[in-house]
Coordinates of C-alpha atoms and ligand atoms in Angstrom, one line a residue:
X236 CA -7.9 -25.9 -12.3
X237 CA -10.5 -26.1 -15.1
X238 CA -13.1 -26.2 -11.7
X239 CA -11.4 -22.9 -10.7
X240 CA -11.8 -21.0 -14.1
X241 CA -15.5 -22.2 -14.3
X242 CA -15.7 -20.5 -10.8
X243 CA -14.3 -17.6 -11.9
X244 CA -16.5 -17.3 -15.2
X245 CA -19.5 -17.6 -13.2
X246 CA -18.5 -15.2 -10.8
X247 CA -18.3 -12.6 -13.7
X248 CA -21.2 -13.8 -15.5
X249 CA -23.4 -13.7 -12.1
X250 CA -21.9 -9.9 -11.6
X251 CA -23.4 -8.8 -14.9
X252 CA -26.4 -10.8 -14.6
X253 CA -27.6 -9.8 -11.6
X254 CA -26.9 -5.8 -11.9
X255 CA -23.4 -5.7 -10.1
X256 CA -20.7 -5.2 -12.8
X257 CA -21.1 -4.3 -16.1
X258 CA -17.7 -3.9 -19.0
X259 CA -17.4 0.0 -19.1
X260 CA -19.1 1.3 -22.4
X261 CA -19.9 -1.9 -23.6
X262 CA -22.1 -0.6 -26.3
X263 CA -18.9 0.1 -27.8
X264 CA -17.5 -3.2 -27.2
X265 CA -15.8 -2.0 -23.8
X266 CA -12.6 -0.7 -22.6
X267 CA -10.2 -3.3 -21.5
X268 CA -9.8 -3.2 -17.5
X269 CA -12.3 -0.7 -16.7
X270 CA -15.8 -1.5 -15.2
X271 CA -18.9 0.0 -14.2
X272 CA -20.8 -0.8 -10.9
X273 CA -24.4 -1.5 -11.7
X274 CA -27.7 -0.9 -9.3
X275 CA -26.4 -3.6 -7.0
X276 CA -22.3 -3.4 -7.2
X277 CA -22.9 0.1 -6.2
X278 CA -24.9 -0.3 -3.2
X279 CA -22.3 -3.4 -2.0
X280 CA -19.2 -1.5 -2.8
X281 CA -20.6 1.5 -0.9
X282 CA -21.2 -0.8 2.1
X283 CA -17.5 -2.4 2.0
X284 CA -16.2 1.3 1.9
X285 CA -18.6 2.1 4.9
X286 CA -17.8 -1.0 6.7
X287 CA -13.7 0.4 6.3
X288 CA -14.8 3.8 7.0
X289 CA -16.4 3.4 10.5
X290 CA -13.6 0.5 11.6
X291 CA -10.8 2.9 10.7
X292 CA -12.0 6.4 11.3
X293 CA -15.0 6.4 13.5
X294 CA -13.8 3.4 15.8
X295 CA -10.2 5.4 16.3
X296 CA -10.3 8.5 18.1
X297 CA -6.9 9.2 16.8
X298 CA -7.8 8.7 12.9
X299 CA -9.7 11.5 10.5
X300 CA -10.5 11.4 7.2
X301 CA -9.5 13.3 4.2
X302 CA -10.8 14.1 0.5
X303 CA -8.2 15.1 -1.6
X304 CA -8.4 16.0 -5.4
X305 CA -7.4 13.1 -8.0
X306 CA -5.3 15.5 -9.9
X307 CA -2.4 17.1 -8.0
X308 CA 0.9 19.4 -8.9
X309 CA 3.0 17.4 -11.0
X310 CA 5.8 17.7 -8.9
X311 CA 4.2 15.5 -5.9
X312 CA 5.3 12.4 -8.3
X313 CA 8.6 13.6 -8.8
X314 CA 9.1 13.8 -5.3
X315 CA 7.3 10.5 -4.2
X316 CA 9.8 8.5 -6.9
X317 CA 6.9 7.5 -9.3
X318 CA 8.2 9.5 -12.2
X319 CA 11.5 7.7 -12.2
X320 CA 10.4 4.5 -10.4
X321 CA 6.7 3.4 -10.6
X322 CA 7.6 1.0 -13.4
X323 CA 6.9 -2.7 -14.2
X324 CA 9.1 -5.0 -16.0
X325 CA 7.0 -6.0 -18.9
X326 CA 7.7 -9.0 -21.3
X327 CA 6.7 -10.1 -24.4
X328 CA 6.1 -13.9 -26.0
X329 CA 6.9 -13.8 -29.3
X330 CA 4.6 -16.1 -30.7
X331 CA 1.3 -15.5 -28.7
X332 CA 2.2 -11.5 -28.8
X333 CA 0.7 -11.7 -25.2
X334 CA 2.1 -9.2 -22.9
X335 CA 3.5 -10.2 -19.2
X336 CA 4.6 -8.8 -16.0
X337 CA 8.1 -10.3 -15.7
X338 CA 8.0 -10.3 -12.1
X339 CA 4.5 -11.6 -12.0
X340 CA 5.6 -14.7 -14.2
X341 CA 8.4 -15.3 -12.0
X342 CA 6.0 -15.1 -8.7
X343 CA 3.5 -17.8 -10.1
X344 CA 6.5 -20.1 -10.7
X345 CA 7.6 -19.8 -7.2
X346 CA 3.7 -20.0 -5.9
X347 CA 3.9 -23.6 -7.7
X348 CA 6.6 -24.7 -5.6
X349 CA 5.0 -23.4 -2.5
X350 CA 1.8 -25.5 -3.7
X351 CA 3.8 -28.7 -4.0
X352 CA 5.3 -28.2 -0.3
X353 CA 1.6 -27.5 0.6
X354 CA 0.6 -30.7 -1.1
X355 CA 3.3 -32.9 1.2
X356 CA 2.1 -31.2 4.4
X357 CA -1.4 -32.0 3.5
X358 CA -0.5 -35.5 3.0
X359 CA 1.7 -36.1 5.8
X360 CA -0.8 -34.5 7.9
X361 CA -3.7 -37.1 6.8
X362 CA -1.3 -39.5 7.3
X363 CA 0.3 -39.1 10.9
X364 CA -3.4 -37.1 12.2
X365 CA -3.3 -35.5 15.7
X366 CA 0.5 -36.4 16.2
X367 CA 1.5 -34.6 13.1
X368 CA 4.1 -31.7 14.2
X369 CA 3.8 -29.0 11.1
X370 CA 6.9 -26.8 11.9
X371 CA 9.3 -30.2 12.2
X372 CA 8.0 -31.6 8.9
X373 CA 8.7 -28.5 7.1
X374 CA 12.4 -28.5 8.5
X375 CA 13.0 -32.1 7.7
X376 CA 11.1 -33.5 4.8
X377 CA 13.7 -33.2 2.1
X378 CA 11.2 -32.5 -0.4
X379 CA 9.4 -30.0 1.3
X380 CA 13.1 -28.4 2.4
X381 CA 13.9 -28.6 -1.4
X382 CA 10.6 -26.6 -2.8
X383 CA 11.3 -24.0 -0.1
X384 CA 14.4 -23.3 -0.8
X385 CA 13.9 -23.3 -4.4
X386 CA 11.6 -20.8 -4.0
X387 CA 13.3 -18.6 -1.5
X388 CA 16.6 -18.4 -4.0
X389 CA 14.3 -17.4 -6.9
X390 CA 12.4 -14.7 -4.9
X391 CA 15.6 -13.1 -3.8
X392 CA 17.6 -13.1 -7.1
X393 CA 14.6 -11.6 -8.8
X394 CA 14.3 -8.9 -6.0
X395 CA 18.0 -8.2 -6.3
X396 CA 18.0 -7.7 -9.9
X397 CA 15.1 -5.5 -9.6
X398 CA 16.3 -3.7 -7.0
X399 CA 19.6 -3.2 -9.2
X400 CA 17.8 -2.6 -12.5
X401 CA 19.6 -5.9 -14.1
X402 CA 16.7 -6.7 -16.2
X403 CA 19.0 -9.0 -18.1
X404 CA 19.3 -11.3 -15.3
X405 CA 15.4 -11.1 -14.9
X406 CA 15.2 -12.9 -18.2
X407 CA 18.0 -15.0 -17.5
X408 CA 16.1 -16.4 -14.6
X409 CA 13.0 -16.8 -16.7
X410 CA 14.9 -18.7 -19.4
X411 CA 16.7 -20.7 -16.8
X412 CA 13.3 -21.6 -14.9
X413 CA 11.9 -22.7 -18.3
X414 CA 8.9 -20.5 -17.8
X415 CA 6.9 -21.1 -21.0
X416 CA 4.0 -18.7 -22.0
X417 CA 0.7 -19.6 -20.4
X418 CA -0.8 -18.7 -23.9
X419 CA 1.0 -20.4 -26.4
X420 CA 3.3 -22.8 -24.5
X421 CA 6.3 -20.8 -26.1
X422 CA 9.4 -19.6 -24.8
X423 CA 10.2 -17.5 -27.1
X424 CA 10.7 -14.2 -25.0
X425 CA 11.5 -10.4 -25.8
X426 CA 13.8 -8.6 -23.6
X427 CA 12.3 -7.1 -20.4
X428 CA 11.7 -3.3 -20.4
X429 CA 10.5 -1.2 -17.8
X430 CA 7.0 0.6 -18.4
X431 CA 6.0 3.5 -16.5
X432 CA 2.2 3.0 -15.0
X433 CA 1.2 6.7 -14.5
X434 CA -1.4 7.9 -16.9
X435 CA -0.7 11.3 -18.1
X436 CA -2.9 14.2 -18.9
X437 CA -2.9 18.0 -19.4
X438 CA -4.2 20.9 -18.0
X439 CA -5.0 24.4 -19.5
X440 CA -6.7 25.8 -22.6
X441 CA -3.8 25.8 -25.3
X442 CA -1.2 23.5 -26.3
X443 CA 1.6 25.7 -25.5
X444 CA 0.8 26.9 -22.1
X445 CA -0.9 23.5 -20.8
X446 CA 0.7 22.0 -17.7
X447 CA 1.6 18.2 -18.0
X448 CA -0.2 16.5 -15.1
X449 CA -0.8 12.9 -13.7
X450 CA -4.3 11.2 -12.6
X451 CA -2.8 9.9 -9.1
X452 CA -1.8 6.2 -9.2
X453 CA -2.1 6.3 -5.4
X454 CA -4.2 8.0 -2.8
X455 CA -1.6 8.2 -0.2
X456 CA 0.4 11.3 -1.6
X457 CA -3.0 13.5 -1.4
X458 CA -2.6 12.6 2.1
X459 CA 1.5 13.3 2.5
X460 CA 0.9 16.9 1.3
X461 CA -1.8 17.5 3.5
X462 CA -0.2 16.2 6.5
X463 CA 0.5 19.3 8.3
X464 CA -2.4 21.0 7.5
X465 CA -4.5 18.2 8.9
X466 CA -2.2 18.2 12.3
X467 CA -2.4 21.6 12.8
X468 CA -6.2 22.2 12.2
X469 CA -7.2 19.3 13.8
X470 CA -4.5 19.6 16.7
X471 CA -3.7 15.9 16.2
X472 CA -1.0 14.6 18.5
X473 CA 1.1 11.5 17.2
X474 CA 0.5 9.2 16.7
X475 CA -2.4 9.9 14.7
X476 CA -3.6 8.8 11.3
X477 CA -5.5 10.2 7.9
X478 CA -7.9 7.8 6.4
X479 CA -9.0 8.1 2.3
X480 CA -10.8 6.4 -0.2
X481 CA -11.0 7.5 -3.5
X482 CA -10.0 6.7 -7.2
X483 CA -6.5 5.8 -8.4
X484 CA -5.4 5.1 -12.0
X485 CA -2.6 3.1 -13.4
X486 CA -2.0 1.7 -16.7
X487 CA -1.6 -1.6 -16.1
X488 CA 0.5 -4.1 -18.4
X489 CA -1.4 -6.9 -17.6
X490 CA -5.4 -6.6 -17.1
X491 CA -6.9 -10.3 -17.5
X492 CA -8.3 -10.8 -14.0
X493 CA -11.8 -8.8 -14.2
X494 CA -11.9 -6.3 -11.3
X495 CA -8.8 -7.8 -9.5
X496 CA -6.4 -5.8 -11.7
X497 CA -8.2 -2.5 -13.0
X498 CA -6.8 0.9 -14.4
X499 CA -9.7 2.8 -13.1
X500 CA -9.6 1.5 -9.2
X501 CA -10.5 2.5 -6.0
X502 CA -8.5 2.6 -2.8
X503 CA -9.0 2.9 0.8
X504 CA -6.0 4.1 2.6
X505 CA -4.8 5.3 6.1
X506 CA -1.6 6.9 6.8
X507 CA -0.5 6.5 10.5
X508 CA 2.5 8.8 11.4
X509 CA 4.4 7.8 14.7
X510 CA 7.5 8.6 15.9
X511 CA 10.7 7.6 14.7
X512 CA 11.9 4.3 16.1
X513 CA 8.1 3.2 17.0
X514 CA 7.4 2.1 13.7
X515 CA 7.9 -1.4 13.6
X516 CA 5.5 -1.5 16.7
X517 CA 2.9 0.2 14.7
X518 CA 3.4 -1.9 11.8
X519 CA 2.8 -5.3 13.6
X520 CA -0.1 -3.5 15.2
X521 CA -2.1 -2.6 12.1
X522 CA -0.9 -5.9 10.4
X523 CA -2.7 -7.6 13.1
X524 CA -5.8 -5.0 13.6
X525 CA -6.5 -5.2 9.6
X526 CA -6.4 -9.1 9.8
X527 CA -8.8 -8.7 12.2
X528 CA -11.2 -6.7 10.3
X529 CA -11.1 -8.8 7.1
X530 CA -11.7 -11.9 9.3
X531 CA -14.8 -10.2 11.0
X532 CA -16.3 -10.8 7.4
X533 CA -16.3 -14.4 8.1
X534 CA -15.4 -15.4 4.6
X535 CA -13.2 -18.3 6.0
X536 CA -10.2 -17.9 8.3
X537 CA -8.0 -20.3 6.0
X538 CA -8.7 -18.0 3.0
X539 CA -6.2 -15.3 3.9
X540 CA -2.6 -15.6 4.6
X541 CA 0.3 -13.0 5.1
X542 CA 3.1 -12.7 2.7
X543 CA 6.2 -10.5 3.9
X544 CA 8.0 -8.8 0.8
X545 CA 11.4 -9.9 -0.2
X546 CA 11.6 -7.0 -2.5
X547 CA 10.9 -3.7 -0.6
X548 CA 9.9 -0.8 -2.4
X549 CA 12.0 2.3 -2.5
X550 CA 10.2 4.2 0.0
X551 CA 9.5 0.7 2.9
X552 CA 11.5 -0.7 5.7
X553 CA 9.0 -3.4 6.3
X554 CA 6.2 -4.5 4.2
X555 CA 3.6 -7.3 4.1
X556 CA 0.5 -8.2 2.1
X557 CA -2.6 -9.6 3.0
X558 CA -3.3 -12.3 0.6
X559 CA -6.6 -14.0 0.1
X560 CA -7.7 -16.8 -2.0
X561 CA -9.2 -15.8 -4.8
X562 CA -10.8 -18.2 -7.6
X563 CA -7.7 -18.0 -9.3
X564 CA -5.8 -18.8 -6.0
X565 CA -3.9 -16.6 -3.4
X566 CA -3.2 -13.3 -4.4
X567 CA -2.6 -9.7 -2.6
X568 CA -5.8 -7.9 -1.4
X569 CA -4.1 -5.3 1.0
X570 CA -0.8 -4.0 1.6
X571 CA 0.5 -3.0 4.9
X572 CA 4.0 -0.9 4.6
X573 CA 5.9 0.7 6.8
X574 CA 7.2 3.8 4.8
X575 CA 9.8 5.4 6.6
X576 CA 9.9 9.2 6.9
X577 CA 10.7 8.9 2.9
X578 CA 7.6 10.4 1.6
X579 CA 7.5 13.7 4.2
X580 CA 11.3 14.3 3.6
X581 CA 10.9 13.9 0.0
X582 CA 7.8 16.8 -0.1
X583 CA 10.0 19.0 2.4
X584 CA 13.1 18.5 -0.2
X585 CA 11.0 19.4 -3.3
X586 CA 8.4 22.1 -1.8
X587 CA 11.1 23.7 0.2
X588 CA 8.4 23.7 3.3
X589 CA 8.8 22.1 6.4
X590 CA 6.9 19.4 7.3
X591 CA 7.4 18.7 10.9
X592 CA 6.0 17.8 14.1
X593 CA 6.8 19.2 17.3
X594 CA 6.5 16.6 20.0
X595 CA 5.4 17.9 23.2
X596 CA 6.3 14.8 25.2
X597 CA 10.1 14.7 23.6
X598 CA 10.4 18.7 23.3
X599 CA 11.7 17.9 19.8
X600 CA 10.7 18.4 16.1
X601 CA 10.9 15.5 13.4
X602 CA 9.7 14.1 10.6
X603 CA 7.2 11.5 11.7
X604 CA 7.7 7.8 10.4
X605 CA 4.4 6.2 8.8
X606 CA 2.8 3.1 8.8
X607 CA 0.4 2.7 5.7
X608 CA -2.6 0.3 5.6
X609 CA -4.0 0.1 2.0
X610 CA -6.6 -2.4 0.3
X611 CA -8.4 -2.1 -3.0
X612 CA -11.9 -1.6 -2.9
X613 CA -12.7 -3.3 -6.1
X614 CA -10.2 -6.1 -4.8
X615 CA -12.5 -6.3 -1.6
X616 CA -15.6 -6.4 -3.6
X617 CA -13.7 -9.2 -5.6
X618 CA -13.0 -11.0 -2.8
X619 CA -16.4 -10.9 -0.8
X620 CA -18.4 -11.5 -3.9
X621 CA -16.4 -14.7 -5.4
X622 CA -16.0 -16.2 -1.9
X623 CA -20.2 -15.7 -1.3
X624 CA -21.4 -17.3 -4.7
X625 CA -22.3 -20.7 -3.8
X626 CA -24.2 -23.3 -5.9
X627 CA -26.5 -25.2 -3.3
X628 CA -28.0 -28.5 -3.6
X629 CA -31.2 -28.9 -1.4
X630 CA -33.0 -31.7 -0.1
X631 CA -35.6 -32.5 -2.9
X632 CA -32.4 -32.8 -5.3
X633 CA -33.0 -29.3 -6.9
X634 CA -30.4 -26.5 -6.9
X635 CA -30.3 -23.1 -6.1
X636 CA -27.7 -20.2 -6.6
X637 CA -27.1 -18.3 -3.1
X638 CA -25.0 -15.0 -2.8
X639 CA -24.0 -15.6 0.9
X640 CA -23.0 -12.0 1.4
X641 CA -22.1 -11.0 4.8
X642 CA -25.4 -9.6 5.7
X643 CA -23.6 -6.2 6.8
X644 CA -22.8 -5.6 3.4
X645 CA -25.9 -6.8 1.0
X646 CA -27.2 -4.6 -1.3
X647 CA -30.8 -5.0 -0.2
X648 CA -31.2 -6.0 3.2
X649 CA -35.2 -7.1 2.8
X650 CA -37.3 -7.7 0.1
X651 CA -40.8 -7.3 0.8
X652 CA -43.4 -10.0 -1.0
X653 CA -47.3 -9.9 -1.3
X654 CA -48.4 -13.4 -1.4
X655 CA -50.7 -12.3 -4.2
X656 CA -51.3 -9.3 -6.2
X657 CA -54.7 -8.4 -4.8
X658 CA -56.8 -8.5 -1.4
X659 CA -54.8 -5.3 -0.6
X660 CA -51.7 -7.5 0.2
X661 CA -49.8 -5.1 -2.3
X662 CA -51.0 -2.3 0.0
X663 CA -50.2 -3.5 3.1
X664 CA -46.7 -4.8 1.6
X665 CA -46.0 -0.9 0.6
X666 CA -46.9 0.1 4.2
X667 CA -44.1 -2.1 5.5
X668 CA -41.5 -0.8 2.8
X669 CA -42.4 2.8 3.5
X670 CA -41.6 2.1 7.4
X671 CA -38.7 0.0 6.9
X672 CA -36.8 2.0 4.0
X673 CA -36.1 4.8 6.8
X674 CA -33.6 2.7 8.4
X675 CA -32.6 0.0 5.5
X676 CA -32.1 -0.1 2.0
X677 CA -35.5 -2.5 1.1
X678 CA -37.0 -3.7 -2.4
X679 CA -40.5 -5.2 -3.5
X680 CA -41.3 -7.9 -5.5
X681 CA -44.6 -9.1 -6.8
X682 CA -43.7 -10.9 -9.9
X683 CA -43.9 -14.4 -10.5
X684 CA -44.6 -17.2 -7.7
X685 CA -43.2 -16.6 -4.2
X686 CA -40.9 -19.3 -5.0
X687 CA -39.3 -17.6 -7.8
X688 CA -39.2 -14.5 -6.2
X689 CA -37.3 -15.9 -3.2
X690 CA -34.6 -17.7 -5.3
X691 CA -34.0 -14.4 -7.2
X692 CA -33.4 -12.8 -3.6
X693 CA -30.8 -15.5 -2.8
X694 CA -28.9 -14.7 -6.2
X695 CA -28.7 -11.2 -5.1
X696 CA -27.5 -12.0 -1.6
X697 CA -30.6 -10.7 0.2
X698 CA -30.3 -11.4 3.5
X699 CA -34.3 -11.3 4.4
X700 CA -37.3 -11.9 2.4
X701 CA -40.7 -10.6 4.2
X702 CA -43.7 -12.2 2.9
X703 CA -47.3 -10.8 3.6
X704 CA -50.0 -13.1 3.2
X705 CA -54.1 -12.9 4.1
X706 CA -53.0 -13.4 7.9
X707 CA -51.2 -10.6 8.0
X708 CA -54.2 -8.4 7.2
X709 CA -56.0 -10.1 10.5
X710 CA -53.1 -10.1 12.9
X711 CA -50.2 -7.8 11.5
X712 CA -47.9 -10.7 11.2
X713 CA -45.8 -11.8 8.4
X714 CA -43.3 -14.5 7.3
X715 CA -39.7 -13.5 7.8
X716 CA -37.0 -15.9 5.6
X717 CA -33.6 -16.1 6.3
X718 CA -31.6 -16.4 3.1
X719 CA -28.8 -19.0 4.4
X720 CA -30.8 -21.3 6.5
X721 CA -34.1 -20.4 4.1
X722 CA -35.8 -21.1 7.4
X723 CA -39.0 -19.2 7.9
X724 CA -40.4 -17.6 11.3
X725 CA -43.8 -15.7 11.7
X726 CA -43.1 -12.3 13.5
X727 CA -45.3 -9.3 14.4
X728 CA -44.5 -6.7 11.8
X729 CA -43.5 -4.3 14.7
X730 CA -40.6 -6.4 15.1
X731 CA -39.3 -6.5 11.6
X732 CA -37.0 -3.3 12.3
X733 CA -35.3 -4.9 15.4
X734 CA -34.9 -8.4 13.6
X735 CA -33.4 -6.8 10.5
X736 CA -31.2 -4.7 12.5
X737 CA -29.6 -6.8 14.7
X738 CA -28.2 -9.1 11.7
X739 CA -27.3 -6.4 9.5
X740 CA -25.9 -3.6 11.8
X741 CA -22.3 -2.4 11.7
X742 CA -22.6 -2.6 15.1
X743 CA -23.0 -6.2 15.2
X744 CA -20.4 -7.2 12.6
X745 CA -17.7 -4.4 14.2
X746 CA -17.8 -6.0 17.4
X747 CA -16.0 -9.1 16.0
X748 CA -12.9 -6.6 14.9
X749 CA -12.1 -6.2 18.5
Ligands
ATP1085 P1 -0.1 -5.7 -7.2 O1 1.4 -6.3 -6.8 O2 -1.2 -6.7 -7.3 O3 0.0 -4.6 -8.5 P2 0.6 -3.3 -5.9 O4 1.2 -4.0 -4.3 O5 1.3 -2.6 -6.7 O6 -0.7 -4.4 -6.1 P3 -0.3 -1.3 -3.9 O7 0.6 -0.3 -4.7 O8 0.2 -1.7 -2.7 O9 -0.5 -2.2 -5.1 O10 -1.8 -0.8 -3.8 C1 -2.5 -1.1 -2.6 C2 -3.9 -1.9 -3.0 O11 -4.6 -1.2 -4.0 C3 -3.6 -3.6 -3.3 O12 -3.3 -4.4 -2.3 C4 -4.7 -3.7 -4.3 O13 -5.8 -4.3 -3.4 C5 -5.2 -2.4 -5.0 N1 -4.7 -2.4 -6.2 C6 -3.4 -2.0 -6.8 N2 -3.4 -1.8 -8.2 C7 -4.8 -2.4 -8.2 C8 -5.3 -2.4 -9.6 N3 -4.4 -2.1 -10.9 N4 -6.8 -3.0 -9.4 C9 -7.6 -3.0 -8.4 N5 -7.3 -2.6 -7.2 C10 -5.6 -2.4 -7.3

């Protein structure tokens, strides 16, 4: 655990030191759970967004984009259920004065049971080797059966109590499980209360006439209210999707995990409109498709798992998370939800406008069902960044910090380094940069010994270093160094563009998603 905490601290400090992420308004001591993306962070974030957009919009001819406003008519949030039901159950520890989400305390407890079961499974696998039958072991080993059964009972009881609004039982569960405050170790808890997560704001000049608004807590509603506009103007035929990336705001109760849980964050969402009755087929399709997208980045297949929801949100008839193995354990990265016709029907009811589709194949009108895929851009950033940050010991005993970012996402694709700052090498380097910058984000560095410059680019995650030396002046060749292998090749300047392109192009990486 201590190791994991160190790793996480490294992630936060590396992000700051190398210009990826700064605390917001840091000169005023920052603002809790709000962060700014710096010069390298903004590039990495943009590349993740683009990788998602290309996979979702460009590669699917039945998905189109949208950029709806953050501010929406306030009735939107009545209809969506956010005014009445967008609450988290909070609980305070009276000794540490720390506030927690009651459901998260219970889920963390359940996760520990899962980990205990996993430990038994791993031990048995080691003992039995190739002949190990995991499924049989899970269903017959007494300890594993008990751990998993207990986990199930706990989660089901929590889901039931939250669903019925029985907050006393949520507290009773915390007490029965003897869950202690991670900070103080005490079990001196307050009652559980509901807390609405929406940020309120006002529209209008004078206090009397001002209209109460909310900053959107999810981007999805901008898609729903535009469903018919897009369908008609785009002549879209069901099934079709609308994709959107943009800011969302939540007044999170607990915000202690860097950019994992922010109060202002960015979502990448796609709502897929389908025929009623076909939603389960599409739900499975999108679970599969989205997992492939994640796996294409090569962060390790074992770092992902599905978590099917026990407690369904008020709008869903099926829901699963894609969880990622963050430095603090497996947590939600993306949600895939079968939202039924809840949202469109609710907007019909509150607006008095029909939001129906005429299906020429069935010759009937209906309110479509919706399957949603929703991934946090900042969480994606954290997954990619934390997984890529590695400390390596080299053959000569020295160590290097290398940010092994998937090269398609790297903020800078190549940096050009003149071996010395004279003899025309900076000028030739500049020429190379001027040529490459049409296609790639490239940088230039002439300060310090070349070895140190390599290390700096390793820490920034730059896939290629191009070194210009005296031979370059004579035969128009340079060395190109690969970040991960540190292998250096002598190549023609005229070949650089295609070498880099082959490695970093979206095409190369997206081909792995199909
Ligand atoms: P959690 O259970 O972690 O609070 P959620 O289930 O409320 O998340 P959704 O409403 O399904 O999240 O939102 C979809 C995605 O948006 C999440 O999978 C996550 O990646 C991202 N997200 C949600 N809340 C935050 C936040 N406060 N900060 C950063 N990303 C977030």
